[in-house]
Amino acid sequence: MAFTHTYRVRLGPWGLVARIGLDVGHAEAPPPDARVIGDPPVWWVPPPGIVPADEEWMRFGLGLVAGRLDALRSGAGAVVVRVLDWEVPMLTDHQEEVAAAAVIECLRRHHGIDGVDIGVAFDRERNRYEFTWDASLRPVGRGGASGDAGRGWEGRSGAR
């Protein structure tokens, strides 16, 4: 079943907003345009036209919950997360990390996928939001969402 979710946060003088449309389903085999993430594997299809930085952060967010998404599997086959829509209405106020936060929050609210705490604070000196991903993970910054989410991501969320 598909859901649309709006992620919003405003702690400083400006806020972050993004809309994401997700469909989580089951398939006997992954779609040809799907990408694998996590262990056990979950397949995901990014939305058309997504910019590479947002796609990378979205992948990071899905990687943090991939193990929990496997609970949605019904028998043999694959869990497939299709990102049907991704919209950032205020590009001037956008930070790429929102893609990870939005996908995690949407899965939490509409599919009951818990387990990842997202901390958000506003750094007035940098005029930038700082994200932390779960108590056991260090913040990740711009350009730092690469590698394997299950193996201790590193970086700084304030780096530009």
PDB file of C-alpha atoms in Angstrom:
ATOM      1  CA  MET A   1       0.000   0.000   0.000  1.00  0.00           C
ATOM      2  CA  ALA A   2       1.315   3.438  -0.939  1.00  0.00           C
ATOM      3  CA  PHE A   3       1.581   6.351   1.468  1.00  0.00           C
ATOM      4  CA  THR A   4       2.574   9.985   1.127  1.00  0.00           C
ATOM      5  CA  HIS A   5       4.279  11.601   4.066  1.00  0.00           C
ATOM      6  CA  THR A   6       5.427  15.153   4.742  1.00  0.00           C
ATOM      7  CA  TYR A   7       8.558  15.520   6.852  1.00  0.00           C
ATOM      8  CA  ARG A   8       8.857  18.862   8.666  1.00  0.00           C
ATOM      9  CA  VAL A   9      11.223  20.284  11.229  1.00  0.00           C
ATOM     10  CA  ARG A  10      11.713  23.866  12.357  1.00  0.00           C
ATOM     11  CA  LEU A  11      14.032  24.628  15.236  1.00  0.00           C
ATOM     12  CA  GLY A  12      15.915  27.642  13.907  1.00  0.00           C
ATOM     13  CA  PRO A  13      15.030  30.663  11.803  1.00  0.00           C
ATOM     14  CA  TRP A  14      14.094  28.413   8.857  1.00  0.00           C
ATOM     15  CA  GLY A  15      12.719  24.927   8.503  1.00  0.00           C
ATOM     16  CA  LEU A  16      13.081  21.794   6.436  1.00  0.00           C
ATOM     17  CA  VAL A  17      10.184  20.276   4.478  1.00  0.00           C
ATOM     18  CA  ALA A  18       9.988  17.360   2.058  1.00  0.00           C
ATOM     19  CA  ARG A  19       7.240  15.080   0.776  1.00  0.00           C
ATOM     20  CA  ILE A  20       7.852  11.426   0.062  1.00  0.00           C
ATOM     21  CA  GLY A  21       5.567   8.825  -1.465  1.00  0.00           C
ATOM     22  CA  LEU A  22       6.403   5.203  -0.623  1.00  0.00           C
ATOM     23  CA  ASP A  23       4.999   1.845  -1.560  1.00  0.00           C
ATOM     24  CA  VAL A  24       6.259  -1.175   0.368  1.00  0.00           C
ATOM     25  CA  GLY A  25       5.396  -4.517  -1.141  1.00  0.00           C
ATOM     26  CA  HIS A  26       6.477  -8.052  -1.830  1.00  0.00           C
ATOM     27  CA  ALA A  27       7.679  -9.514  -5.120  1.00  0.00           C
ATOM     28  CA  GLU A  28       8.769 -12.977  -6.159  1.00  0.00           C
ATOM     29  CA  ALA A  29      11.839 -11.386  -7.726  1.00  0.00           C
ATOM     30  CA  PRO A  30      13.221  -7.863  -7.440  1.00  0.00           C
ATOM     31  CA  PRO A  31      12.257  -5.452 -10.219  1.00  0.00           C
ATOM     32  CA  PRO A  32      14.998  -4.865 -12.821  1.00  0.00           C
ATOM     33  CA  ASP A  33      15.400  -1.217 -11.767  1.00  0.00           C
ATOM     34  CA  ALA A  34      15.700  -2.048  -8.050  1.00  0.00           C
ATOM     35  CA  ARG A  35      18.825  -1.655  -5.953  1.00  0.00           C
ATOM     36  CA  VAL A  36      19.691  -3.881  -3.033  1.00  0.00           C
ATOM     37  CA  ILE A  37      20.445  -2.650   0.454  1.00  0.00           C
ATOM     38  CA  GLY A  38      20.985  -4.318   3.800  1.00  0.00           C
ATOM     39  CA  ASP A  39      21.339  -7.836   5.071  1.00  0.00           C
ATOM     40  CA  PRO A  40      18.938  -9.566   4.766  1.00  0.00           C
ATOM     41  CA  PRO A  41      18.486  -7.808   1.428  1.00  0.00           C
ATOM     42  CA  VAL A  42      15.715  -5.328   0.820  1.00  0.00           C
ATOM     43  CA  TRP A  43      15.202  -3.936  -2.664  1.00  0.00           C
ATOM     44  CA  TRP A  44      14.379  -0.316  -3.344  1.00  0.00           C
ATOM     45  CA  VAL A  45      13.557   1.761  -6.368  1.00  0.00           C
ATOM     46  CA  PRO A  46      14.409   5.478  -6.157  1.00  0.00           C
ATOM     47  CA  PRO A  47      12.018   8.016  -7.638  1.00  0.00           C
ATOM     48  CA  PRO A  48      12.592   9.316 -11.146  1.00  0.00           C
ATOM     49  CA  GLY A  49      14.627  12.501 -11.355  1.00  0.00           C
ATOM     50  CA  ILE A  50      16.072  12.401  -7.823  1.00  0.00           C
ATOM     51  CA  VAL A  51      19.385  14.239  -7.473  1.00  0.00           C
ATOM     52  CA  PRO A  52      22.349  12.026  -6.549  1.00  0.00           C
ATOM     53  CA  ALA A  53      22.888  13.554  -3.080  1.00  0.00           C
ATOM     54  CA  ASP A  54      19.245  12.982  -2.085  1.00  0.00           C
ATOM     55  CA  GLU A  55      19.392   9.448  -3.474  1.00  0.00           C
ATOM     56  CA  GLU A  56      22.516   8.715  -1.434  1.00  0.00           C
ATOM     57  CA  TRP A  57      20.902   9.972   1.765  1.00  0.00           C
ATOM     58  CA  MET A  58      17.686   8.085   1.030  1.00  0.00           C
ATOM     59  CA  ARG A  59      19.756   4.923   0.632  1.00  0.00           C
ATOM     60  CA  PHE A  60      21.440   5.684   3.955  1.00  0.00           C
ATOM     61  CA  GLY A  61      18.062   5.981   5.707  1.00  0.00           C
ATOM     62  CA  LEU A  62      16.781   2.752   4.166  1.00  0.00           C
ATOM     63  CA  GLY A  63      20.012   1.043   5.172  1.00  0.00           C
ATOM     64  CA  LEU A  64      19.372   1.959   8.797  1.00  0.00           C
ATOM     65  CA  VAL A  65      15.994   0.175   8.758  1.00  0.00           C
ATOM     66  CA  ALA A  66      16.660  -2.597   6.214  1.00  0.00           C
ATOM     67  CA  GLY A  67      16.842  -5.321   8.866  1.00  0.00           C
ATOM     68  CA  ARG A  68      13.457  -4.267  10.247  1.00  0.00           C
ATOM     69  CA  LEU A  69      11.889  -4.103   6.777  1.00  0.00           C
ATOM     70  CA  ASP A  70      12.601  -7.787   6.322  1.00  0.00           C
ATOM     71  CA  ALA A  71       9.804  -8.414   8.863  1.00  0.00           C
ATOM     72  CA  LEU A  72       7.374  -7.331   6.123  1.00  0.00           C
ATOM     73  CA  ARG A  73       8.451 -10.272   3.955  1.00  0.00           C
ATOM     74  CA  SER A  74       5.726 -12.852   3.452  1.00  0.00           C
ATOM     75  CA  GLY A  75       7.352 -16.112   2.458  1.00  0.00           C
ATOM     76  CA  ALA A  76       9.893 -16.374  -0.310  1.00  0.00           C
ATOM     77  CA  GLY A  77      10.622 -13.418  -2.503  1.00  0.00           C
ATOM     78  CA  ALA A  78      11.759  -9.885  -1.883  1.00  0.00           C
ATOM     79  CA  VAL A  79      10.628  -6.871   0.096  1.00  0.00           C
ATOM     80  CA  VAL A  80      10.512  -3.971  -2.356  1.00  0.00           C
ATOM     81  CA  VAL A  81      10.375  -0.316  -1.323  1.00  0.00           C
ATOM     82  CA  ARG A  82       9.366   1.928  -4.221  1.00  0.00           C
ATOM     83  CA  VAL A  83       9.836   5.637  -3.711  1.00  0.00           C
ATOM     84  CA  LEU A  84       7.056   6.907  -5.923  1.00  0.00           C
ATOM     85  CA  ASP A  85       7.500  10.608  -5.294  1.00  0.00           C
ATOM     86  CA  TRP A  86      10.102  12.920  -3.783  1.00  0.00           C
ATOM     87  CA  GLU A  87       9.424  16.639  -3.553  1.00  0.00           C
ATOM     88  CA  VAL A  88      11.361  19.403  -1.863  1.00  0.00           C
ATOM     89  CA  PRO A  89       9.116  22.469  -2.088  1.00  0.00           C
ATOM     90  CA  MET A  90      11.704  24.960  -0.763  1.00  0.00           C
ATOM     91  CA  LEU A  91      15.038  24.186  -2.413  1.00  0.00           C
ATOM     92  CA  THR A  92      16.658  27.183  -0.757  1.00  0.00           C
ATOM     93  CA  ASP A  93      16.040  25.607   2.655  1.00  0.00           C
ATOM     94  CA  HIS A  94      16.972  22.047   1.715  1.00  0.00           C
ATOM     95  CA  GLN A  95      19.575  19.787   3.291  1.00  0.00           C
ATOM     96  CA  GLU A  96      20.180  16.378   1.742  1.00  0.00           C
ATOM     97  CA  GLU A  97      19.945  14.600   5.112  1.00  0.00           C
ATOM     98  CA  VAL A  98      16.191  15.203   4.982  1.00  0.00           C
ATOM     99  CA  ALA A  99      15.916  12.359   2.442  1.00  0.00           C
ATOM    100  CA  ALA A 100      17.088   9.876   5.099  1.00  0.00           C
ATOM    101  CA  ALA A 101      14.919  11.385   7.825  1.00  0.00           C
ATOM    102  CA  ALA A 102      11.822  11.471   5.607  1.00  0.00           C
ATOM    103  CA  VAL A 103      12.077   7.840   4.495  1.00  0.00           C
ATOM    104  CA  ILE A 104      12.658   6.634   8.079  1.00  0.00           C
ATOM    105  CA  GLU A 105       9.779   8.706   9.479  1.00  0.00           C
ATOM    106  CA  CYS A 106       7.401   7.595   6.702  1.00  0.00           C
ATOM    107  CA  LEU A 107       8.196   3.922   7.323  1.00  0.00           C
ATOM    108  CA  ARG A 108       7.760   4.434  11.065  1.00  0.00           C
ATOM    109  CA  ARG A 109       4.395   6.151  10.807  1.00  0.00           C
ATOM    110  CA  HIS A 110       2.820   4.130   8.014  1.00  0.00           C
ATOM    111  CA  HIS A 111       4.451   0.705   8.306  1.00  0.00           C
ATOM    112  CA  GLY A 112       5.355   0.433  12.001  1.00  0.00           C
ATOM    113  CA  ILE A 113       9.106   0.219  11.329  1.00  0.00           C
ATOM    114  CA  ASP A 114      10.694   1.452  14.571  1.00  0.00           C
ATOM    115  CA  GLY A 115      14.160   1.382  16.006  1.00  0.00           C
ATOM    116  CA  VAL A 116      15.988   4.399  14.575  1.00  0.00           C
ATOM    117  CA  ASP A 117      16.053   7.584  16.602  1.00  0.00           C
ATOM    118  CA  ILE A 118      16.762  10.745  14.634  1.00  0.00           C
ATOM    119  CA  GLY A 119      18.161  13.654  16.579  1.00  0.00           C
ATOM    120  CA  VAL A 120      17.869  17.115  15.049  1.00  0.00           C
ATOM    121  CA  ALA A 121      19.417  20.313  16.355  1.00  0.00           C
ATOM    122  CA  PHE A 122      19.995  23.689  14.756  1.00  0.00           C
ATOM    123  CA  ASP A 123      23.549  25.051  14.699  1.00  0.00           C
ATOM    124  CA  ARG A 124      23.073  28.838  14.631  1.00  0.00           C
ATOM    125  CA  GLU A 125      26.739  29.502  13.940  1.00  0.00           C
ATOM    126  CA  ARG A 126      26.666  27.407  10.762  1.00  0.00           C
ATOM    127  CA  ASN A 127      23.002  28.214  10.002  1.00  0.00           C
ATOM    128  CA  ARG A 128      22.499  24.505   9.432  1.00  0.00           C
ATOM    129  CA  TYR A 129      20.568  21.612  10.908  1.00  0.00           C
ATOM    130  CA  GLU A 130      22.628  18.858  12.531  1.00  0.00           C
ATOM    131  CA  PHE A 131      21.305  15.288  12.378  1.00  0.00           C
ATOM    132  CA  THR A 132      22.294  12.306  14.497  1.00  0.00           C
ATOM    133  CA  TRP A 133      21.244   8.814  13.542  1.00  0.00           C
ATOM    134  CA  ASP A 134      20.509   6.548  16.493  1.00  0.00           C
ATOM    135  CA  ALA A 135      22.449   6.634  19.722  1.00  0.00           C
ATOM    136  CA  SER A 136      25.012   4.160  18.406  1.00  0.00           C
ATOM    137  CA  LEU A 137      25.792   6.030  15.193  1.00  0.00           C
ATOM    138  CA  ARG A 138      27.793   9.208  14.744  1.00  0.00           C
ATOM    139  CA  PRO A 139      26.379  12.087  12.702  1.00  0.00           C
ATOM    140  CA  VAL A 140      26.934  11.961   8.974  1.00  0.00           C
ATOM    141  CA  GLY A 141      27.507  15.049   6.879  1.00  0.00           C
ATOM    142  CA  ARG A 142      27.167  16.328   3.382  1.00  0.00           C
ATOM    143  CA  GLY A 143      28.994  14.014   1.082  1.00  0.00           C
ATOM    144  CA  GLY A 144      29.472  11.561   3.956  1.00  0.00           C
ATOM    145  CA  ALA A 145      26.551   9.226   3.339  1.00  0.00           C
ATOM    146  CA  SER A 146      28.501   6.483   1.651  1.00  0.00           C
ATOM    147  CA  GLY A 147      29.445   2.974   2.594  1.00  0.00           C
ATOM    148  CA  ASP A 148      27.301   0.510   4.548  1.00  0.00           C
ATOM    149  CA  ALA A 149      24.826   1.818   7.135  1.00  0.00           C
ATOM    150  CA  GLY A 150      25.240  -1.327   9.180  1.00  0.00           C
ATOM    151  CA  ARG A 151      28.973  -0.821   9.640  1.00  0.00           C
ATOM    152  CA  GLY A 152      29.335   2.409  11.642  1.00  0.00           C
ATOM    153  CA  TRP A 153      28.997   5.432   9.395  1.00  0.00           C
ATOM    154  CA  GLU A 154      31.281   8.313  10.099  1.00  0.00           C
ATOM    155  CA  GLY A 155      31.436  11.978   9.276  1.00  0.00           C
ATOM    156  CA  ARG A 156      30.147  15.327  10.445  1.00  0.00           C
ATOM    157  CA  SER A 157      26.659  16.603   9.766  1.00  0.00           C
ATOM    158  CA  GLY A 158      27.803  20.229   9.780  1.00  0.00           C
ATOM    159  CA  ALA A 159      30.438  19.828   7.082  1.00  0.00           C
ATOM    160  CA  ARG A 160      29.811  21.812   3.908  1.00  0.00           C
TER     161      ARG A 160
END
